[in-house]
Amino acid sequence: MAVWHKPDERGRALTALDIEHTDIMPTNIGVSQKDSIPSKGIAPPGRASAVTRVLTRKQKAAIIVRLLLAEGAVLALQDLPEGLQAELIRQMSDLRYIDRATLKSVIDEFVHEIEDIGLAFPGGIEGTLSILDGAISPSTAARMRKMAGVQLTGDPWATIAGLDPELLLNILKTESTEIAAVLLSKLKVSVAAELLGQLSGPRARKVAYAVSQTGAIAPDVVERIGRSLADQLGTQPPKAFDDGPVERVGAILNASPAATRDDVLDGLDQDDTIFATAVRKAIFTFADIPARIAPTDIPKVTRDVDQAVLVTALVAATGDLEPIAEFILGAISKRMSEQIREEMTERGDVKPKEGEAAMAAIVVQIRELEAAGEITLIADDDDE
């Protein structure tokens, strides 16, 4: 049961049951008639006439908030703009007690207005963009935010926590160590540890030491830093591609003929060794099957590959690729393996171009199964 903090004449705490017999706001609250709206109620039993209180809409809102909080409701008041939060505090601090008739009148008016609402809009660009998220292009949303100069409301650190870790890593690398320390302190421990591990040794040590100096930072300073970072990160241009350049080049080379793939990789080695190395790790070829796929997953791969394509790829797997063919045949059922071997004998020689196309089709099927979560590629030893 909600307990009102003001004791009565006998020093007893007032409960919700005592509202019926208690005046909990003075008659004269010092508001001008110009800015006020009368609130009328029916007088409780024993009173000669109806009680009328003159209240502004802001005061009525404060009364509703106070009542809901007293009844244990959870209100996300922190999502309101700071100006409205401050105004609510002022209104609640000015009020003292209201009588039961006035309280009932305010509640009735509030309920009536809520019931009359047919459709509500969020108000403001940011709220509207949140509703339209996924229905409009990211470039349009970014342009509208920039044109309107939208400032984020609510907790900025909650917004930052949901951003791409790559963006946060860039902040840790480029901002001052003090800002980086605050950012690291506001992230989840697991995320902070992962990001710290991606920094260079000297930078990681400086940021870690700076974290030890953050104990005396005032909360409002931390919030201002959060808002500044959220605004900065929110103005990042939308990505034109879902995947990074390494993944895109790797996917293209996966489907390319071996000669083309080797030639491109050799050129990348000369132009950018680091990028070339990353692309090599992102590439998955027919030759990687024994090292990257568990034998138990091979039947899932062969199940959806046309048998003629599978036979062509296995026949073309000669020389260094012959162990890959044996690995695939050894991972499927004995009956299926014998049947495929017979078809391989009947198939005869395969042109290199046809063989590469068949192998590429198997690789594509493996990638699709991985994307669907049906199989998991074994991590490359170089990545560990």
Short mmCIF file of C-alpha atoms in Angstrom, two decimals:
data_model
loop_
_atom_site.label_atom_id
_atom_site.label_comp_id
_atom_site.label_asym_id
_atom_site.label_seq_id
_atom_site.Cartn_x
_atom_site.Cartn_y
_atom_site.Cartn_z
CA MET A 1 0.00 0.00 0.00
CA ALA A 2 1.30 3.45 -0.89
CA VAL A 3 2.32 5.58 2.10
CA TRP A 4 2.16 9.37 1.99
CA HIS A 5 5.18 10.84 3.73
CA LYS A 6 3.35 13.68 5.52
CA PRO A 7 2.08 12.67 8.99
CA ASP A 8 -1.27 13.86 10.26
CA GLU A 9 -1.92 15.80 13.49
CA ARG A 10 -1.40 12.65 15.55
CA GLY A 11 1.96 11.92 13.91
CA ARG A 12 0.51 8.97 12.02
CA ALA A 13 1.65 8.29 8.41
CA LEU A 14 -1.17 8.81 5.94
CA THR A 15 -2.04 5.94 3.64
CA ALA A 16 -4.03 5.78 0.44
CA LEU A 17 -7.09 4.98 2.58
CA ASP A 18 -6.79 8.32 4.36
CA ILE A 19 -7.10 10.38 1.16
CA GLU A 20 -10.86 10.26 1.61
CA HIS A 21 -10.64 12.31 4.80
CA THR A 22 -7.60 14.50 4.13
CA ASP A 23 -6.77 17.73 2.28
CA ILE A 24 -3.32 17.25 0.71
CA MET A 25 -2.86 20.53 -1.13
CA PRO A 26 -3.54 24.10 0.07
CA THR A 27 -6.41 25.99 -1.53
CA ASN A 28 -4.24 28.91 -2.60
CA ILE A 29 -1.25 27.67 -4.63
CA GLY A 30 -0.27 31.04 -6.02
CA VAL A 31 -0.92 30.59 -9.76
CA SER A 32 -2.29 33.26 -12.05
CA GLN A 33 -5.76 32.88 -13.53
CA LYS A 34 -4.29 33.46 -16.97
CA ASP A 35 -2.12 30.34 -16.98
CA SER A 36 -4.44 28.06 -15.07
CA ILE A 37 -7.24 25.62 -15.78
CA PRO A 38 -9.95 25.09 -13.17
CA SER A 39 -10.26 21.62 -11.78
CA LYS A 40 -13.62 20.88 -10.19
CA GLY A 41 -14.62 17.97 -8.07
CA ILE A 42 -17.48 16.77 -5.97
CA ALA A 43 -17.17 17.53 -2.30
CA PRO A 44 -16.66 14.56 -0.01
CA PRO A 45 -19.49 13.59 2.33
CA GLY A 46 -19.95 16.12 5.10
CA ARG A 47 -18.95 19.16 3.01
CA ALA A 48 -21.53 21.66 1.97
CA SER A 49 -20.30 22.47 -1.55
CA ALA A 50 -18.02 21.22 -4.29
CA VAL A 51 -14.34 21.96 -3.90
CA THR A 52 -12.68 23.90 -6.72
CA ARG A 53 -8.96 24.12 -7.21
CA VAL A 54 -7.26 26.22 -9.88
CA LEU A 55 -4.42 24.19 -11.41
CA THR A 56 -2.19 24.56 -14.44
CA ARG A 57 -1.71 21.61 -16.78
CA LYS A 58 1.87 21.31 -15.54
CA GLN A 59 0.63 21.01 -11.96
CA LYS A 60 -1.90 18.40 -13.00
CA ALA A 61 0.87 16.45 -14.72
CA ALA A 62 2.93 16.64 -11.53
CA ILE A 63 -0.03 15.32 -9.52
CA ILE A 64 -0.48 12.36 -11.90
CA VAL A 65 3.23 11.54 -11.75
CA ARG A 66 3.21 11.72 -7.94
CA LEU A 67 0.16 9.47 -7.75
CA LEU A 68 1.63 6.87 -10.13
CA LEU A 69 4.92 6.80 -8.26
CA ALA A 70 3.10 6.44 -4.94
CA GLU A 71 1.25 3.44 -6.34
CA GLY A 72 4.52 1.78 -7.42
CA ALA A 73 4.38 2.51 -11.15
CA VAL A 74 7.68 2.52 -13.03
CA LEU A 75 7.95 5.67 -15.15
CA ALA A 76 10.72 6.21 -17.70
CA LEU A 77 11.04 9.88 -16.84
CA GLN A 78 14.72 9.80 -17.78
CA ASP A 79 13.66 9.61 -21.43
CA LEU A 80 12.10 13.08 -21.23
CA PRO A 81 14.17 16.08 -22.34
CA GLU A 82 16.15 17.55 -19.47
CA GLY A 83 14.07 20.74 -19.58
CA LEU A 84 10.85 18.82 -18.96
CA GLN A 85 12.45 16.81 -16.17
CA ALA A 86 13.57 20.02 -14.48
CA GLU A 87 10.11 21.57 -14.87
CA LEU A 88 8.50 18.48 -13.36
CA ILE A 89 10.81 18.73 -10.35
CA ARG A 90 9.90 22.40 -9.88
CA GLN A 91 6.18 21.72 -10.08
CA MET A 92 6.34 18.82 -7.63
CA SER A 93 8.46 20.83 -5.19
CA ASP A 94 5.94 23.73 -5.22
CA LEU A 95 2.94 21.51 -4.51
CA ARG A 96 2.14 20.41 -0.96
CA TYR A 97 -1.21 18.71 -0.48
CA ILE A 98 -4.34 18.37 -2.57
CA ASP A 99 -7.83 17.54 -1.39
CA ARG A 100 -9.54 14.35 -2.41
CA ALA A 101 -12.10 16.05 -4.66
CA THR A 102 -9.37 17.84 -6.63
CA LEU A 103 -7.36 14.64 -6.95
CA LYS A 104 -10.40 12.81 -8.30
CA SER A 105 -11.09 15.61 -10.76
CA VAL A 106 -7.49 15.56 -12.06
CA ILE A 107 -7.60 11.77 -12.42
CA ASP A 108 -10.94 11.89 -14.26
CA GLU A 109 -9.62 14.53 -16.64
CA PHE A 110 -6.42 12.55 -17.25
CA VAL A 111 -8.32 9.31 -17.93
CA HIS A 112 -10.74 11.15 -20.23
CA GLU A 113 -7.90 12.61 -22.29
CA ILE A 114 -6.14 9.25 -22.52
CA GLU A 115 -9.32 7.52 -23.68
CA ASP A 116 -9.89 10.18 -26.34
CA ILE A 117 -6.48 9.59 -27.95
CA GLY A 118 -6.89 7.74 -31.23
CA LEU A 119 -3.30 7.80 -32.47
CA ALA A 120 -0.14 9.25 -30.96
CA PHE A 121 2.98 10.44 -32.78
CA PRO A 122 6.38 10.56 -31.07
CA GLY A 123 7.07 14.25 -31.61
CA GLY A 124 10.48 15.34 -32.85
CA ILE A 125 12.71 14.09 -35.63
CA GLU A 126 14.54 11.45 -33.60
CA GLY A 127 11.34 9.80 -32.37
CA THR A 128 9.89 9.82 -35.89
CA LEU A 129 13.05 8.32 -37.36
CA SER A 130 12.92 5.56 -34.74
CA ILE A 131 9.41 4.64 -35.90
CA LEU A 132 10.46 4.72 -39.56
CA ASP A 133 13.63 2.71 -38.94
CA GLY A 134 13.83 0.05 -41.64
CA ALA A 135 11.14 1.71 -43.75
CA ILE A 136 13.34 4.53 -45.06
CA SER A 137 16.89 4.46 -46.37
CA PRO A 138 19.76 5.01 -43.92
CA SER A 139 21.05 7.88 -46.07
CA THR A 140 17.72 9.72 -45.78
CA ALA A 141 17.65 9.22 -41.99
CA ALA A 142 21.23 10.50 -41.67
CA ARG A 143 20.45 13.52 -43.84
CA MET A 144 17.36 14.39 -41.78
CA ARG A 145 19.32 14.14 -38.54
CA LYS A 146 22.02 16.41 -39.93
CA MET A 147 19.52 18.97 -41.27
CA ALA A 148 17.53 19.06 -38.03
CA GLY A 149 20.57 19.03 -35.76
CA VAL A 150 18.94 16.28 -33.73
CA GLN A 151 20.18 15.86 -30.19
CA LEU A 152 19.75 12.49 -28.57
CA THR A 153 17.49 12.20 -25.54
CA GLY A 154 17.67 9.61 -22.81
CA ASP A 155 20.86 7.90 -21.72
CA PRO A 156 23.56 8.51 -24.36
CA TRP A 157 25.64 5.63 -23.06
CA ALA A 158 22.84 3.18 -23.83
CA THR A 159 22.95 4.43 -27.42
CA ILE A 160 26.73 4.11 -27.57
CA ALA A 161 26.64 0.57 -26.15
CA GLY A 162 24.51 -0.56 -29.10
CA LEU A 163 26.89 0.76 -31.77
CA ASP A 164 29.30 -1.22 -33.93
CA PRO A 165 32.42 -2.08 -31.88
CA GLU A 166 34.54 -0.97 -34.84
CA LEU A 167 33.28 2.60 -34.36
CA LEU A 168 34.07 2.44 -30.66
CA LEU A 169 37.55 1.08 -31.39
CA ASN A 170 38.24 4.08 -33.60
CA ILE A 171 37.23 6.40 -30.74
CA LEU A 172 39.58 4.57 -28.38
CA LYS A 173 42.41 5.00 -30.88
CA THR A 174 41.87 8.66 -31.82
CA GLU A 175 40.38 10.44 -28.80
CA SER A 176 42.36 11.57 -25.77
CA THR A 177 43.23 8.91 -23.22
CA GLU A 178 40.82 10.53 -20.71
CA ILE A 179 37.86 10.28 -23.10
CA ALA A 180 38.89 6.74 -24.06
CA ALA A 181 39.05 5.80 -20.38
CA VAL A 182 35.52 7.10 -19.73
CA LEU A 183 34.21 5.26 -22.79
CA LEU A 184 35.89 2.03 -21.73
CA SER A 185 34.48 2.37 -18.20
CA LYS A 186 30.89 2.74 -19.45
CA LEU A 187 30.95 -0.35 -21.68
CA LYS A 188 30.20 -3.92 -20.64
CA VAL A 189 33.27 -5.64 -19.24
CA SER A 190 33.32 -8.22 -22.05
CA VAL A 191 33.12 -5.55 -24.76
CA ALA A 192 35.69 -3.34 -23.02
CA ALA A 193 38.11 -6.26 -22.70
CA GLU A 194 37.75 -7.15 -26.37
CA LEU A 195 38.34 -3.56 -27.50
CA LEU A 196 41.29 -3.09 -25.15
CA GLY A 197 42.88 -6.22 -26.61
CA GLN A 198 42.74 -4.66 -30.08
CA LEU A 199 44.70 -1.57 -29.06
CA SER A 200 48.45 -1.41 -29.38
CA GLY A 201 50.40 -2.19 -26.22
CA PRO A 202 51.45 1.40 -25.33
CA ARG A 203 47.98 2.80 -26.09
CA ALA A 204 46.25 0.05 -24.07
CA ARG A 205 48.50 0.76 -21.07
CA LYS A 206 47.81 4.52 -21.22
CA VAL A 207 44.04 4.02 -21.44
CA ALA A 208 44.06 1.43 -18.63
CA TYR A 209 46.00 3.84 -16.40
CA ALA A 210 43.60 6.67 -17.28
CA VAL A 211 40.71 4.49 -16.08
CA SER A 212 42.26 4.57 -12.62
CA GLN A 213 41.99 8.37 -12.67
CA THR A 214 38.25 8.51 -13.48
CA GLY A 215 36.96 8.11 -9.93
CA ALA A 216 36.60 11.84 -9.31
CA ILE A 217 34.80 12.70 -12.56
CA ALA A 218 31.39 14.29 -11.89
CA PRO A 219 28.32 12.48 -13.27
CA ASP A 220 27.26 15.49 -15.36
CA VAL A 221 30.70 15.54 -17.02
CA VAL A 222 30.37 11.83 -17.87
CA GLU A 223 26.93 12.52 -19.34
CA ARG A 224 28.24 15.42 -21.44
CA ILE A 225 31.03 13.21 -22.75
CA GLY A 226 28.46 10.56 -23.60
CA ARG A 227 26.25 13.02 -25.46
CA SER A 228 29.20 14.41 -27.38
CA LEU A 229 30.33 10.93 -28.42
CA ALA A 230 26.77 9.85 -29.28
CA ASP A 231 26.31 12.93 -31.46
CA GLN A 232 29.68 12.35 -33.10
CA LEU A 233 29.03 8.69 -33.77
CA GLY A 234 25.45 9.40 -34.85
CA THR A 235 26.67 11.60 -37.69
CA GLN A 236 28.74 8.80 -39.21
CA PRO A 237 27.76 8.37 -42.88
CA PRO A 238 25.69 5.24 -43.54
CA LYS A 239 27.56 2.25 -44.94
CA ALA A 240 27.03 1.55 -48.61
CA PHE A 241 28.00 -2.12 -48.14
CA ASP A 242 26.99 -4.61 -45.48
CA ASP A 243 30.39 -6.35 -45.53
CA GLY A 244 33.86 -4.91 -45.28
CA PRO A 245 36.31 -4.78 -48.20
CA VAL A 246 38.17 -7.90 -47.05
CA GLU A 247 34.97 -9.97 -47.01
CA ARG A 248 33.81 -8.59 -50.37
CA VAL A 249 37.11 -9.29 -52.14
CA GLY A 250 37.32 -12.71 -50.52
CA ALA A 251 33.81 -13.62 -51.69
CA ILE A 252 34.60 -12.51 -55.24
CA LEU A 253 37.85 -14.48 -55.36
CA ASN A 254 36.09 -17.53 -53.91
CA ALA A 255 33.99 -17.72 -57.06
CA SER A 256 36.86 -16.83 -59.41
CA PRO A 257 38.98 -19.33 -61.36
CA ALA A 258 42.13 -20.41 -59.57
CA ALA A 259 44.40 -18.67 -62.06
CA THR A 260 42.58 -15.38 -61.62
CA ARG A 261 42.54 -15.74 -57.84
CA ASP A 262 46.26 -16.44 -57.65
CA ASP A 263 47.09 -13.57 -59.99
CA VAL A 264 44.99 -11.08 -57.98
CA LEU A 265 46.48 -12.22 -54.68
CA ASP A 266 50.01 -11.89 -56.04
CA GLY A 267 49.20 -8.32 -57.11
CA LEU A 268 47.71 -7.52 -53.72
CA ASP A 269 50.85 -8.84 -52.03
CA GLN A 270 52.87 -6.27 -53.93
CA ASP A 271 50.47 -3.36 -53.29
CA ASP A 272 49.31 -4.04 -49.73
CA THR A 273 50.68 -7.07 -47.91
CA ILE A 274 48.45 -6.62 -44.85
CA PHE A 275 45.27 -6.43 -46.95
CA ALA A 276 46.38 -9.40 -49.07
CA THR A 277 46.98 -11.49 -45.94
CA ALA A 278 43.54 -10.61 -44.59
CA VAL A 279 41.92 -11.54 -47.92
CA ARG A 280 43.73 -14.88 -47.99
CA LYS A 281 42.27 -15.66 -44.55
CA ALA A 282 38.80 -14.69 -45.75
CA ILE A 283 38.99 -16.94 -48.81
CA PHE A 284 37.57 -20.45 -48.60
CA THR A 285 38.39 -22.73 -51.52
CA PHE A 286 37.79 -26.33 -52.45
CA ALA A 287 41.25 -27.17 -51.13
CA ASP A 288 40.30 -25.92 -47.65
CA ILE A 289 37.51 -28.46 -47.16
CA PRO A 290 39.42 -31.10 -45.11
CA ALA A 291 40.93 -28.48 -42.78
CA ARG A 292 37.83 -26.31 -42.31
CA ILE A 293 34.85 -28.69 -42.40
CA ALA A 294 34.10 -31.50 -39.97
CA PRO A 295 33.53 -34.90 -41.64
CA THR A 296 30.07 -35.06 -40.06
CA ASP A 297 29.05 -31.91 -41.97
CA ILE A 298 30.05 -33.24 -45.41
CA PRO A 299 26.69 -35.09 -45.93
CA LYS A 300 24.89 -31.76 -45.40
CA VAL A 301 26.99 -30.27 -48.18
CA THR A 302 26.57 -33.10 -50.68
CA ARG A 303 22.84 -33.39 -49.94
CA ASP A 304 21.95 -30.17 -51.77
CA VAL A 305 24.60 -30.32 -54.50
CA ASP A 306 23.54 -31.78 -57.81
CA GLN A 307 25.16 -35.21 -58.03
CA ALA A 308 26.44 -34.56 -61.55
CA VAL A 309 28.19 -31.42 -60.28
CA LEU A 310 29.66 -33.34 -57.34
CA VAL A 311 30.95 -36.08 -59.64
CA THR A 312 32.51 -33.51 -61.98
CA ALA A 313 34.28 -31.75 -59.09
CA LEU A 314 35.64 -35.03 -57.69
CA VAL A 315 36.88 -36.21 -61.07
CA ALA A 316 38.65 -32.88 -61.57
CA ALA A 317 40.30 -33.14 -58.13
CA THR A 318 43.57 -34.64 -59.27
CA GLY A 319 47.15 -34.17 -58.13
CA ASP A 320 47.30 -32.07 -54.95
CA LEU A 321 43.48 -32.01 -54.80
CA GLU A 322 43.05 -35.78 -54.82
CA PRO A 323 43.10 -36.04 -50.98
CA ILE A 324 40.16 -33.62 -50.89
CA ALA A 325 38.11 -35.95 -53.09
CA GLU A 326 38.98 -38.91 -50.87
CA PHE A 327 38.04 -36.90 -47.78
CA ILE A 328 34.58 -36.16 -49.19
CA LEU A 329 34.00 -39.75 -50.33
CA GLY A 330 35.12 -41.08 -46.96
CA ALA A 331 32.71 -38.82 -45.07
CA ILE A 332 29.54 -39.93 -46.84
CA SER A 333 27.75 -43.28 -46.59
CA LYS A 334 29.45 -46.33 -48.07
CA ARG A 335 26.60 -46.96 -50.50
CA MET A 336 26.63 -43.36 -51.75
CA SER A 337 30.42 -43.38 -52.00
CA GLU A 338 30.44 -46.51 -54.14
CA GLN A 339 27.74 -45.11 -56.40
CA ILE A 340 29.66 -41.85 -56.92
CA ARG A 341 32.90 -43.72 -57.63
CA GLU A 342 31.13 -45.69 -60.36
CA GLU A 343 29.82 -42.46 -61.88
CA MET A 344 33.31 -40.93 -61.68
CA THR A 345 34.69 -43.86 -63.68
CA GLU A 346 31.96 -43.44 -66.30
CA ARG A 347 32.41 -39.65 -66.40
CA GLY A 348 35.91 -39.76 -67.83
CA ASP A 349 38.14 -36.75 -68.18
CA VAL A 350 36.87 -33.29 -67.21
CA LYS A 351 37.93 -30.01 -68.77
CA PRO A 352 39.69 -27.73 -66.24
CA LYS A 353 37.08 -25.01 -66.69
CA GLU A 354 34.21 -27.41 -65.98
CA GLY A 355 36.04 -28.82 -62.96
CA GLU A 356 36.65 -25.36 -61.46
CA ALA A 357 33.01 -24.41 -61.98
CA ALA A 358 31.87 -27.59 -60.19
CA MET A 359 34.28 -26.97 -57.29
CA ALA A 360 33.09 -23.37 -57.05
CA ALA A 361 29.48 -24.60 -56.85
CA ILE A 362 30.38 -26.80 -53.88
CA VAL A 363 32.15 -23.89 -52.17
CA VAL A 364 29.08 -21.69 -52.71
CA GLN A 365 26.90 -24.36 -51.12
CA ILE A 366 29.24 -24.54 -48.11
CA ARG A 367 29.09 -20.76 -47.68
CA GLU A 368 25.29 -20.80 -47.84
CA LEU A 369 25.08 -23.51 -45.20
CA GLU A 370 27.48 -21.54 -42.99
CA ALA A 371 25.41 -18.36 -43.39
CA ALA A 372 22.26 -20.31 -42.47
CA GLY A 373 23.96 -21.67 -39.35
CA GLU A 374 23.67 -25.31 -40.45
CA ILE A 375 27.41 -25.87 -40.40
CA THR A 376 30.33 -24.14 -38.71
CA LEU A 377 33.69 -23.74 -40.36
CA ILE A 378 36.67 -24.76 -38.26
CA ALA A 379 38.79 -21.74 -37.39
CA ASP A 380 41.94 -21.27 -39.42
CA ASP A 381 45.04 -21.98 -37.32
CA ASP A 382 46.46 -18.59 -38.36
CA ASP A 383 43.47 -16.80 -36.81
CA GLU A 384 43.93 -18.27 -33.35
#
